[in-house]
Short mmCIF file of C-alpha atoms in Angstrom, two decimals:
data_model
loop_
_atom_site.label_atom_id
_atom_site.label_comp_id
_atom_site.label_asym_id
_atom_site.label_seq_id
_atom_site.Cartn_x
_atom_site.Cartn_y
_atom_site.Cartn_z
CA MET A 93 -16.26 14.51 7.75
CA PRO A 94 -14.72 15.52 11.10
CA ASN A 95 -14.43 19.23 11.81
CA PRO A 96 -11.55 20.98 10.05
CA ASN A 97 -8.32 21.28 12.02
CA THR A 98 -5.12 23.21 11.54
CA ARG A 99 -3.60 20.63 9.22
CA ARG A 100 -6.66 20.72 6.99
CA GLU A 101 -6.59 24.49 6.80
CA PHE A 102 -2.94 24.27 5.77
CA LEU A 103 -3.75 21.75 3.05
CA ARG A 104 -6.53 23.90 1.66
CA ALA A 105 -4.36 26.98 1.67
CA ALA A 106 -1.49 25.14 0.02
CA ALA A 107 -3.80 23.71 -2.62
CA ALA A 108 -5.19 27.13 -3.42
CA ALA A 109 -1.67 28.53 -3.69
CA GLY A 110 -0.43 25.60 -5.80
CA THR A 111 2.46 24.87 -3.43
CA LEU A 112 1.46 21.53 -1.94
CA ALA A 113 4.10 18.78 -1.84
CA TRP A 114 3.92 15.25 -0.43
CA GLY A 115 6.79 14.91 1.99
CA PRO A 116 10.14 13.10 1.50
CA GLY A 117 11.03 12.55 -2.12
CA ALA A 118 8.43 14.92 -3.51
CA CYS A 119 9.88 16.96 -6.34
CA ALA A 120 8.60 20.18 -7.78
CA ALA A 121 6.77 20.27 -11.08
CA ASP A 122 8.88 20.96 -14.15
CA ALA A 123 9.42 24.71 -14.03
CA LYS A 124 10.46 24.91 -17.70
CA ALA A 125 7.46 23.25 -19.32
CA THR A 126 3.86 22.71 -18.31
CA GLY A 127 0.94 20.79 -19.74
CA TRP A 128 1.56 18.99 -23.01
CA ASP A 129 4.78 20.94 -23.47
CA ALA A 130 6.32 18.73 -20.74
CA LEU A 131 5.69 15.53 -22.71
CA PRO A 132 8.80 15.49 -24.98
CA ALA A 133 11.18 15.62 -22.03
CA ILE A 134 9.39 12.73 -20.33
CA LEU A 135 9.44 10.59 -23.47
CA ALA A 136 13.13 11.33 -23.98
CA ARG A 137 13.88 9.70 -20.62
CA ILE A 138 11.86 6.53 -21.27
CA LYS A 139 14.12 4.12 -23.15
CA ALA A 140 13.54 0.39 -23.53
CA PRO A 141 16.46 -1.77 -22.39
CA VAL A 142 18.73 -3.40 -24.99
CA PHE A 143 20.07 -6.93 -24.53
CA PRO A 144 23.11 -8.79 -25.84
CA ALA A 145 22.50 -10.96 -28.91
CA ARG A 146 22.64 -14.24 -26.98
CA ASP A 147 19.82 -16.77 -26.75
CA PHE A 148 19.28 -19.40 -24.08
CA ASN A 149 16.64 -21.84 -25.25
CA ILE A 150 14.83 -23.35 -22.29
CA THR A 151 14.58 -26.74 -24.04
CA ASN A 152 18.38 -26.99 -23.76
CA TYR A 153 17.94 -27.02 -19.99
CA GLY A 154 15.28 -29.71 -19.82
CA ALA A 155 12.04 -27.89 -20.63
CA LYS A 156 9.46 -29.71 -22.77
CA GLY A 157 6.62 -27.95 -24.55
CA ASP A 158 4.10 -30.72 -24.00
CA GLY A 159 1.87 -28.83 -21.54
CA LYS A 160 2.52 -31.53 -18.90
CA THR A 161 6.18 -31.44 -17.93
CA ASP A 162 7.06 -29.09 -15.07
CA CYS A 163 9.53 -26.66 -16.64
CA THR A 164 10.06 -24.41 -13.61
CA ALA A 165 13.61 -25.61 -12.83
CA ALA A 166 14.65 -25.57 -16.49
CA ILE A 167 13.51 -21.96 -16.93
CA ALA A 168 15.29 -20.92 -13.73
CA LYS A 169 18.51 -22.60 -14.91
CA ALA A 170 18.32 -20.84 -18.28
CA ILE A 171 17.89 -17.50 -16.48
CA ARG A 172 20.93 -18.23 -14.27
CA GLU A 173 23.08 -19.14 -17.27
CA CYS A 174 21.94 -16.03 -19.13
CA THR A 175 22.78 -13.83 -16.15
CA LEU A 176 26.23 -15.40 -15.69
CA ALA A 177 26.97 -14.83 -19.37
CA GLY A 178 26.21 -11.14 -19.05
CA GLY A 179 22.63 -11.17 -20.28
CA GLY A 180 20.57 -11.95 -23.36
CA ARG A 181 17.29 -13.68 -24.20
CA VAL A 182 15.83 -16.67 -22.42
CA VAL A 183 13.64 -18.17 -25.14
CA ALA A 184 10.59 -20.41 -24.83
CA PRO A 185 10.16 -21.86 -28.35
CA GLN A 186 6.89 -23.09 -29.81
CA GLY A 187 4.94 -25.32 -27.47
CA ILE A 188 3.13 -25.16 -24.14
CA PHE A 189 5.49 -24.94 -21.17
CA LEU A 190 4.05 -25.64 -17.74
CA THR A 191 5.72 -23.59 -15.00
CA ALA A 192 5.41 -22.07 -11.56
CA SER A 193 6.79 -18.63 -10.68
CA ILE A 194 9.56 -17.16 -12.82
CA HIS A 195 12.01 -14.72 -11.23
CA LEU A 196 13.85 -12.44 -13.64
CA SER A 197 17.41 -11.22 -13.12
CA SER A 198 19.20 -8.16 -14.45
CA ASN A 199 19.93 -8.10 -18.18
CA VAL A 200 17.51 -10.94 -18.95
CA ASN A 201 14.80 -10.77 -21.62
CA LEU A 202 12.23 -13.56 -21.25
CA HIS A 203 11.19 -14.06 -24.88
CA VAL A 204 7.95 -15.89 -25.72
CA PRO A 205 7.51 -15.91 -29.52
CA ALA A 206 4.35 -16.62 -31.48
CA GLY A 207 3.27 -20.21 -30.99
CA ALA A 208 4.74 -20.43 -27.49
CA THR A 209 2.73 -20.46 -24.27
CA LEU A 210 3.84 -20.29 -20.68
CA LEU A 211 1.07 -22.07 -18.76
CA PHE A 212 1.20 -21.47 -15.02
CA ILE A 213 0.66 -24.25 -12.51
CA GLN A 214 -2.57 -23.98 -10.52
CA ASP A 215 -1.20 -25.19 -7.16
CA PRO A 216 -0.60 -22.17 -4.84
CA ALA A 217 2.15 -24.07 -2.99
CA ARG A 218 4.31 -23.77 -6.11
CA TYR A 219 4.49 -19.98 -5.61
CA LEU A 220 6.50 -20.26 -2.42
CA PRO A 221 8.75 -19.14 -0.77
CA LEU A 222 7.11 -15.84 0.11
CA VAL A 223 8.36 -12.64 -1.50
CA ALA A 224 8.01 -8.96 -0.67
CA THR A 225 5.14 -7.60 -2.76
CA ARG A 226 2.06 -5.39 -2.59
CA PHE A 227 -1.59 -6.42 -2.42
CA GLU A 228 -4.02 -3.63 -3.31
CA GLY A 229 -1.44 -1.03 -2.37
CA VAL A 230 -0.27 -2.53 0.96
CA GLU A 231 3.10 -4.24 1.40
CA LEU A 232 3.28 -7.84 2.61
CA MET A 233 5.08 -11.15 2.33
CA ASN A 234 2.95 -13.29 0.05
CA TYR A 235 2.92 -15.84 -2.73
CA SER A 236 5.23 -14.86 -5.56
CA PRO A 237 3.69 -13.11 -8.53
CA PHE A 238 3.83 -15.43 -11.53
CA ILE A 239 6.61 -13.38 -13.16
CA TYR A 240 8.55 -11.40 -10.57
CA ALA A 241 11.70 -9.35 -10.15
CA ASP A 242 13.01 -7.43 -7.15
CA GLY A 243 15.76 -4.84 -7.35
CA GLN A 244 16.80 -5.72 -10.91
CA GLU A 245 17.90 -3.61 -13.87
CA ASN A 246 17.35 -4.10 -17.60
CA ILE A 247 14.66 -6.77 -17.65
CA ALA A 248 12.04 -7.65 -20.24
CA ILE A 249 9.21 -9.94 -21.27
CA THR A 250 8.81 -9.89 -25.05
CA GLY A 251 7.39 -11.81 -27.99
CA GLU A 252 4.01 -12.48 -29.55
CA GLY A 253 3.31 -15.59 -27.50
CA THR A 254 0.92 -16.21 -24.62
CA LEU A 255 1.17 -16.03 -20.86
CA ASP A 256 -1.70 -18.10 -19.46
CA GLY A 257 -2.30 -17.74 -15.73
CA ASN A 258 -4.62 -20.76 -15.72
CA ALA A 259 -6.88 -19.17 -13.10
CA ASP A 260 -10.55 -20.12 -13.18
CA GLU A 261 -13.66 -20.62 -11.05
CA SER A 262 -11.89 -23.45 -9.18
CA HIS A 263 -8.39 -21.97 -8.86
CA TRP A 264 -7.42 -18.56 -7.44
CA TRP A 265 -10.62 -16.69 -8.36
CA PRO A 266 -12.75 -18.26 -5.56
CA TRP A 267 -10.37 -16.67 -3.04
CA LYS A 268 -12.08 -13.35 -3.74
CA ALA A 269 -15.20 -14.68 -1.98
CA ARG A 270 -13.33 -16.76 0.59
CA ALA A 271 -11.32 -13.77 1.79
CA ALA A 272 -14.57 -12.12 2.88
CA ALA A 273 -15.74 -15.08 4.93
CA PRO A 274 -15.75 -14.97 8.77
CA ASN A 275 -12.34 -15.68 10.34
CA GLU A 276 -10.68 -15.68 6.93
CA ASP A 277 -10.69 -12.02 6.10
CA SER A 278 -7.04 -11.80 5.06
CA ARG A 279 -7.60 -8.56 3.23
CA THR A 280 -8.95 -6.79 6.31
CA THR A 281 -6.12 -8.25 8.41
CA LEU A 282 -3.51 -6.92 6.00
CA PHE A 283 -5.08 -3.47 5.82
CA GLY A 284 -5.13 -3.37 9.63
CA MET A 285 -1.43 -4.19 9.70
CA GLY A 286 -0.81 -1.35 7.27
CA GLU A 287 -2.68 1.13 9.44
CA LYS A 288 -0.80 0.01 12.55
CA GLY A 289 2.58 0.16 10.86
CA VAL A 290 3.36 -3.52 11.44
CA PRO A 291 6.86 -4.22 9.99
CA LEU A 292 6.87 -5.91 6.60
CA ALA A 293 8.67 -8.98 7.96
CA GLN A 294 5.69 -9.64 10.23
CA ARG A 295 3.05 -9.35 7.49
CA ILE A 296 3.17 -13.04 6.68
CA PHE A 297 0.48 -14.39 4.37
CA GLY A 298 0.86 -16.96 1.61
CA GLU A 299 -0.54 -20.21 3.01
CA LYS A 300 -1.71 -18.30 6.09
CA GLY A 301 -4.08 -16.19 4.00
CA THR A 302 -6.18 -16.01 0.87
CA LEU A 303 -4.58 -13.12 -0.99
CA ARG A 304 -4.06 -13.77 -4.69
CA PRO A 305 -0.73 -12.87 -6.32
CA CYS A 306 -0.47 -10.55 -9.30
CA PHE A 307 0.58 -11.93 -12.68
CA ILE A 308 3.58 -9.75 -13.62
CA GLN A 309 5.21 -7.58 -10.96
CA PRO A 310 8.70 -6.14 -11.21
CA CYS A 311 9.49 -4.41 -7.91
CA ARG A 312 12.07 -1.74 -7.12
CA SER A 313 13.62 -2.18 -10.58
CA ARG A 314 14.88 0.02 -13.41
CA ASN A 315 14.61 -0.20 -17.19
CA VAL A 316 11.68 -2.56 -17.65
CA LEU A 317 10.12 -3.64 -20.95
CA ILE A 318 6.95 -5.72 -21.42
CA GLU A 319 6.10 -6.02 -25.10
CA GLY A 320 3.90 -7.98 -27.46
CA VAL A 321 2.62 -10.81 -25.28
CA THR A 322 -0.98 -11.86 -24.74
CA ILE A 323 -2.01 -12.33 -21.10
CA LEU A 324 -4.87 -14.61 -20.13
CA ARG A 325 -6.62 -15.76 -16.94
CA SER A 326 -4.76 -13.93 -14.19
CA PRO A 327 -5.39 -14.54 -10.48
CA MET A 328 -5.36 -10.81 -9.75
CA TRP A 329 -3.91 -7.64 -11.32
CA GLU A 330 -2.18 -8.40 -14.63
CA VAL A 331 0.81 -6.07 -15.11
CA THR A 332 1.72 -4.01 -12.05
CA PRO A 333 5.24 -2.62 -11.81
CA TYR A 334 5.86 -1.42 -8.25
CA ASP A 335 8.39 1.30 -7.35
CA CYS A 336 10.05 1.06 -10.76
CA THR A 337 11.70 3.67 -12.97
CA ASN A 338 11.77 3.74 -16.77
CA VAL A 339 9.04 1.29 -17.71
CA THR A 340 7.77 0.55 -21.24
CA ILE A 341 4.62 -1.54 -21.75
CA ARG A 342 3.97 -1.85 -25.46
CA GLY A 343 1.69 -3.89 -27.70
CA VAL A 344 0.39 -6.07 -24.87
CA ASN A 345 -3.00 -7.78 -25.25
CA VAL A 346 -4.84 -8.52 -21.99
CA VAL A 347 -7.96 -10.71 -21.99
CA SER A 348 -8.89 -11.79 -18.47
CA HIS A 349 -12.29 -11.49 -16.80
CA GLY A 350 -11.62 -12.75 -13.29
CA PRO A 351 -12.21 -10.67 -10.13
CA ASN A 352 -9.88 -7.70 -9.72
CA ASN A 353 -8.32 -8.49 -13.09
CA ASP A 354 -6.98 -4.99 -13.73
CA GLY A 355 -5.06 -4.80 -16.99
CA CYS A 356 -2.11 -2.54 -16.15
CA ASP A 357 -1.51 -0.85 -12.78
CA PRO A 358 1.74 1.14 -12.46
CA ASP A 359 2.19 1.57 -8.70
CA SER A 360 4.55 4.22 -7.24
CA CYS A 361 6.48 4.31 -10.53
CA ARG A 362 8.26 7.02 -12.46
CA ASP A 363 8.62 7.53 -16.21
CA VAL A 364 6.15 5.01 -17.62
CA LEU A 365 5.03 4.54 -21.24
CA ILE A 366 1.96 2.39 -22.02
CA GLU A 367 1.26 2.30 -25.74
CA ASN A 368 -0.50 0.25 -28.41
CA CYS A 369 -2.05 -2.09 -25.85
CA ARG A 370 -5.50 -3.72 -25.82
CA PHE A 371 -7.50 -4.43 -22.67
CA ASP A 372 -10.56 -6.60 -22.12
CA THR A 373 -10.68 -7.09 -18.37
CA GLY A 374 -12.68 -7.99 -15.30
CA ASP A 375 -11.83 -4.71 -13.58
CA ASP A 376 -10.11 -1.44 -14.53
CA CYS A 377 -8.27 -1.57 -17.86
CA ILE A 378 -5.51 0.80 -16.70
CA ALA A 379 -5.39 1.99 -13.08
CA ILE A 380 -2.60 4.28 -11.89
CA LYS A 381 -1.79 3.72 -8.22
CA SER A 382 0.63 4.69 -5.43
CA GLY A 383 -0.26 2.73 -2.30
CA ARG A 384 -3.21 2.51 0.02
CA ASP A 385 -3.89 4.70 3.06
CA ARG A 386 -1.09 4.87 5.66
CA ASP A 387 1.16 2.49 3.74
CA GLY A 388 1.07 4.70 0.66
CA ARG A 389 1.63 7.88 2.64
CA GLN A 390 4.56 6.35 4.56
CA LEU A 391 6.35 5.28 1.38
CA ALA A 392 5.54 8.71 -0.12
CA LYS A 393 6.38 7.75 -3.69
CA PRO A 394 3.92 9.17 -6.20
CA THR A 395 3.40 7.65 -9.59
CA GLU A 396 4.55 10.38 -11.94
CA ASN A 397 5.34 11.05 -15.57
CA VAL A 398 3.04 8.48 -17.17
CA VAL A 399 2.25 8.46 -20.89
CA ILE A 400 -0.65 6.38 -22.23
CA ARG A 401 -1.25 6.47 -25.97
CA ASN A 402 -2.86 4.52 -28.80
CA CYS A 403 -4.52 1.99 -26.50
CA GLN A 404 -7.89 0.26 -26.82
CA MET A 405 -10.20 -0.54 -23.90
CA LYS A 406 -13.16 -2.90 -24.10
CA ASN A 407 -14.83 -4.47 -21.04
CA GLY A 408 -13.91 -3.38 -17.52
CA HIS A 409 -14.86 -1.14 -14.64
CA GLY A 410 -12.92 1.98 -15.60
CA GLY A 411 -11.13 2.47 -18.90
CA ILE A 412 -8.35 4.83 -17.79
CA THR A 413 -8.42 5.16 -14.02
CA ILE A 414 -6.45 6.85 -11.27
CA GLY A 415 -6.95 5.23 -7.87
CA SER A 416 -8.31 4.15 -5.65
CA GLU A 417 -5.01 3.14 -4.06
CA MET A 418 -3.23 6.44 -4.70
CA SER A 419 -2.36 7.72 -1.23
CA GLY A 420 1.22 8.47 -2.31
CA GLY A 421 -0.06 10.77 -5.05
CA VAL A 422 -0.25 10.75 -8.85
CA ARG A 423 0.95 13.55 -11.11
CA ASN A 424 1.94 14.36 -14.66
CA VAL A 425 -0.18 11.89 -16.62
CA PHE A 426 -0.64 12.27 -20.38
CA VAL A 427 -3.25 10.26 -22.30
CA GLU A 428 -3.82 10.59 -26.03
CA ASN A 429 -5.32 8.81 -29.02
CA CYS A 430 -7.11 6.10 -27.07
CA THR A 431 -10.33 4.29 -27.97
CA LEU A 432 -12.78 3.00 -25.36
CA SER A 433 -16.08 1.26 -25.99
CA SER A 434 -18.27 -1.45 -24.50
CA PRO A 435 -21.70 -1.68 -22.89
CA ASN A 436 -19.80 -3.52 -20.15
CA LEU A 437 -17.35 -0.67 -19.54
CA ASN A 438 -18.62 1.36 -16.60
CA GLN A 439 -16.66 4.61 -16.84
CA ALA A 440 -14.33 5.79 -19.57
CA LEU A 441 -12.15 8.23 -17.59
CA ARG A 442 -12.26 7.57 -13.85
CA PHE A 443 -10.73 9.12 -10.72
CA LYS A 444 -11.55 7.43 -7.40
CA THR A 445 -10.49 8.35 -3.89
CA ASN A 446 -11.92 8.94 -0.41
CA ALA A 447 -11.14 10.36 3.03
CA MET A 448 -9.06 7.30 3.97
CA ARG A 449 -6.87 7.50 0.87
CA GLY A 450 -6.15 11.21 0.89
CA GLY A 451 -3.36 11.85 -1.59
CA VAL A 452 -2.93 14.33 -4.42
CA ILE A 453 -3.82 13.81 -8.07
CA GLU A 454 -2.68 16.66 -10.28
CA ASN A 455 -1.62 17.56 -13.80
CA VAL A 456 -3.59 14.97 -15.76
CA TYR A 457 -4.13 15.64 -19.47
CA PHE A 458 -6.30 13.79 -22.00
CA ARG A 459 -6.63 14.57 -25.71
CA ASN A 460 -8.10 12.89 -28.76
CA ILE A 461 -10.22 10.33 -26.93
CA GLU A 462 -12.79 8.24 -28.83
CA ILE A 463 -15.57 6.56 -26.84
CA GLY A 464 -18.24 4.41 -28.43
CA GLU A 465 -20.44 3.71 -25.43
CA VAL A 466 -20.08 3.28 -21.68
CA ALA A 467 -22.59 2.04 -19.13
CA ASP A 468 -22.16 4.95 -16.70
CA ALA A 469 -20.08 8.12 -17.02
CA VAL A 470 -17.74 9.53 -19.63
CA LEU A 471 -15.77 11.30 -16.88
CA GLN A 472 -16.08 10.45 -13.20
CA ILE A 473 -14.15 12.12 -10.37
CA ASP A 474 -15.48 10.57 -7.19
CA PHE A 475 -14.35 11.29 -3.63
CA TYR A 476 -17.03 8.93 -2.32
CA TYR A 477 -15.48 5.68 -3.50
CA GLU A 478 -16.06 2.91 -0.91
CA THR A 479 -15.69 4.63 2.51
CA GLY A 480 -16.42 8.11 1.12
CA ASP A 481 -16.06 10.92 3.64
CA LYS A 482 -15.52 8.58 6.62
CA GLY A 483 -11.87 9.24 7.37
CA PRO A 484 -9.35 11.87 8.46
CA GLU A 485 -7.56 12.50 5.15
CA HIS A 486 -8.03 15.13 2.46
CA PRO A 487 -8.05 14.00 -1.15
CA LEU A 488 -6.93 16.69 -3.54
CA VAL A 489 -7.65 16.48 -7.27
CA ARG A 490 -6.65 19.46 -9.38
CA ASN A 491 -5.54 20.58 -12.82
CA ILE A 492 -7.36 18.04 -14.99
CA GLU A 493 -7.78 18.70 -18.71
CA VAL A 494 -9.78 16.72 -21.29
CA SER A 495 -9.77 18.05 -24.84
CA GLY A 496 -10.94 16.61 -28.14
CA LEU A 497 -13.33 13.92 -26.85
CA ASN A 498 -15.99 12.17 -28.94
CA ALA A 499 -18.48 9.73 -27.41
CA GLY A 500 -21.51 7.86 -28.71
CA LYS A 501 -23.66 7.28 -25.66
CA ALA A 502 -23.44 7.13 -21.89
CA LYS A 503 -25.66 7.42 -18.86
CA TYR A 504 -23.85 10.59 -17.73
CA ALA A 505 -21.40 12.94 -19.36
CA LEU A 506 -20.00 14.03 -15.97
CA VAL A 507 -20.10 12.67 -12.44
CA MET A 508 -17.92 14.88 -10.24
CA ARG A 509 -18.33 14.64 -6.48
CA GLY A 510 -15.87 16.39 -4.20
CA PHE A 511 -16.18 17.19 -0.50
CA ALA A 512 -17.45 20.55 0.72
CA SER A 513 -14.19 20.99 2.65
CA ASP A 514 -12.03 19.55 -0.16
CA PRO A 515 -13.48 20.45 -3.55
CA ILE A 516 -12.28 19.20 -6.89
CA ARG A 517 -10.27 22.01 -8.44
CA ASP A 518 -9.50 23.34 -11.91
CA VAL A 519 -11.05 20.97 -14.43
CA ARG A 520 -11.01 22.08 -18.08
CA LEU A 521 -13.16 20.39 -20.71
CA ASP A 522 -12.69 21.46 -24.31
CA ARG A 523 -14.29 20.32 -27.58
CA TRP A 524 -16.49 17.45 -26.45
CA THR A 525 -19.14 15.81 -28.62
CA ILE A 526 -21.46 13.19 -27.09
CA GLY A 527 -24.26 11.60 -29.09
CA SER A 528 -26.64 10.98 -26.21
CA VAL A 529 -26.83 10.75 -22.43
CA ALA A 530 -29.63 9.30 -20.31
CA ALA A 531 -29.29 11.55 -17.25
CA SER A 532 -28.13 15.00 -16.22
CA ASN A 533 -24.63 15.70 -14.94
CA ILE A 534 -23.86 15.24 -11.24
CA ILE A 535 -21.52 18.00 -10.10
CA GLU A 536 -20.92 18.55 -6.39
CA HIS A 537 -18.21 20.69 -4.80
CA VAL A 538 -16.15 21.57 -7.86
CA GLU A 539 -14.20 24.82 -8.08
CA GLY A 540 -12.77 26.16 -11.32
CA LEU A 541 -14.72 24.01 -13.80
CA VAL A 542 -14.25 25.49 -17.30
CA THR A 543 -16.06 24.15 -20.37
CA ASN A 544 -15.69 25.11 -24.02
CA GLN A 545 -17.53 23.80 -27.08
CA ILE A 546 -19.41 21.00 -25.36
CA LYS A 547 -22.10 19.42 -27.52
CA ILE A 548 -24.48 16.71 -26.30
CA GLY A 549 -27.13 15.28 -28.59
CA LYS A 550 -28.20 16.50 -32.01
#
């Protein structure tokens, strides 16, 4: 790390005093309630939207559930009619409906009941024109996410049917490798634009790049519900609300093993409930985010007031993760009654940042966590993710609590690596039982670690 400067000394002093804020829009912690006592007030604010009792069946607008007919225009017409009528449900009945991108409008519930499948067209050209979105925490103009909304209110995707992204080794997923090839490194180009502050209107990708769209991404919207559906074969991240308020994600089943197939990634959102969901993914199951590097710091919108409960995690990189794109900060996260287990799940509880991300993660509480087995660590807090200490920023992770945790086996119980100049602060571990671990804890630059009733082995 570069030598400390005045700004760094200020950050350290502010962290020690507990007074650090994140710039415009940063609000103080709830002065009336702290820890788990703050949860009821958060849950009271999170309310799923309610829709008028009107149905708009997409087959009435020309859609055919034969898996061959392009239903994109029919679905769009049904959404328009629903909006003009004042809202309701746009219903895909039983059948397989082939479609390109779907754009939701205010007061519309896209309902996919059991026996119905929305199967997404594999041709990238069908996801044009470009829309304003985020790729790995950096804003750009890119292919439309498969289900998208921008600046809407009261929107939903519900039902027990299937959303099939139709991505595979020949469509979308190969772009992960192609983007790293010489002269085609779209990802590096975009990140460079973010660092230089290039205006969004000039960050043109789509056909000019190889950046995969997310599956479901409501942006800058309020009162969002995603409930019941099964999500398969996504090009990229599965469910990633961006800059949204009042979001409920309930009873969703994600099974998708492609590259970067995160299950659910709330990004710069406020008041989020994720409950009764199941994740079997090719990357992190849940990853809480708030923008990458300069882009995240410029927007300065932390993800805050997130409740995760009664969820199951199977395969993936991290089970419940914060980062790595969290430069805008993450705070007030409550996780309870979750089950995580797979030999192909790397870490159960994972925090990842570095000296390019910076950002503040604080007030994160876990309780009643059941872990069968993980390949690496039960709890990992890692400041050395990717670029590590090569950068000018100062990640701050503080006030983390994990109580009532049972695990079968893991390589490590703890991997906690802060920086000498920016230690991890105030971690409390209470009532842990772990059947077996293969290696000793790794703990570097941690201040205020408190443990109580920790049992490992017989």
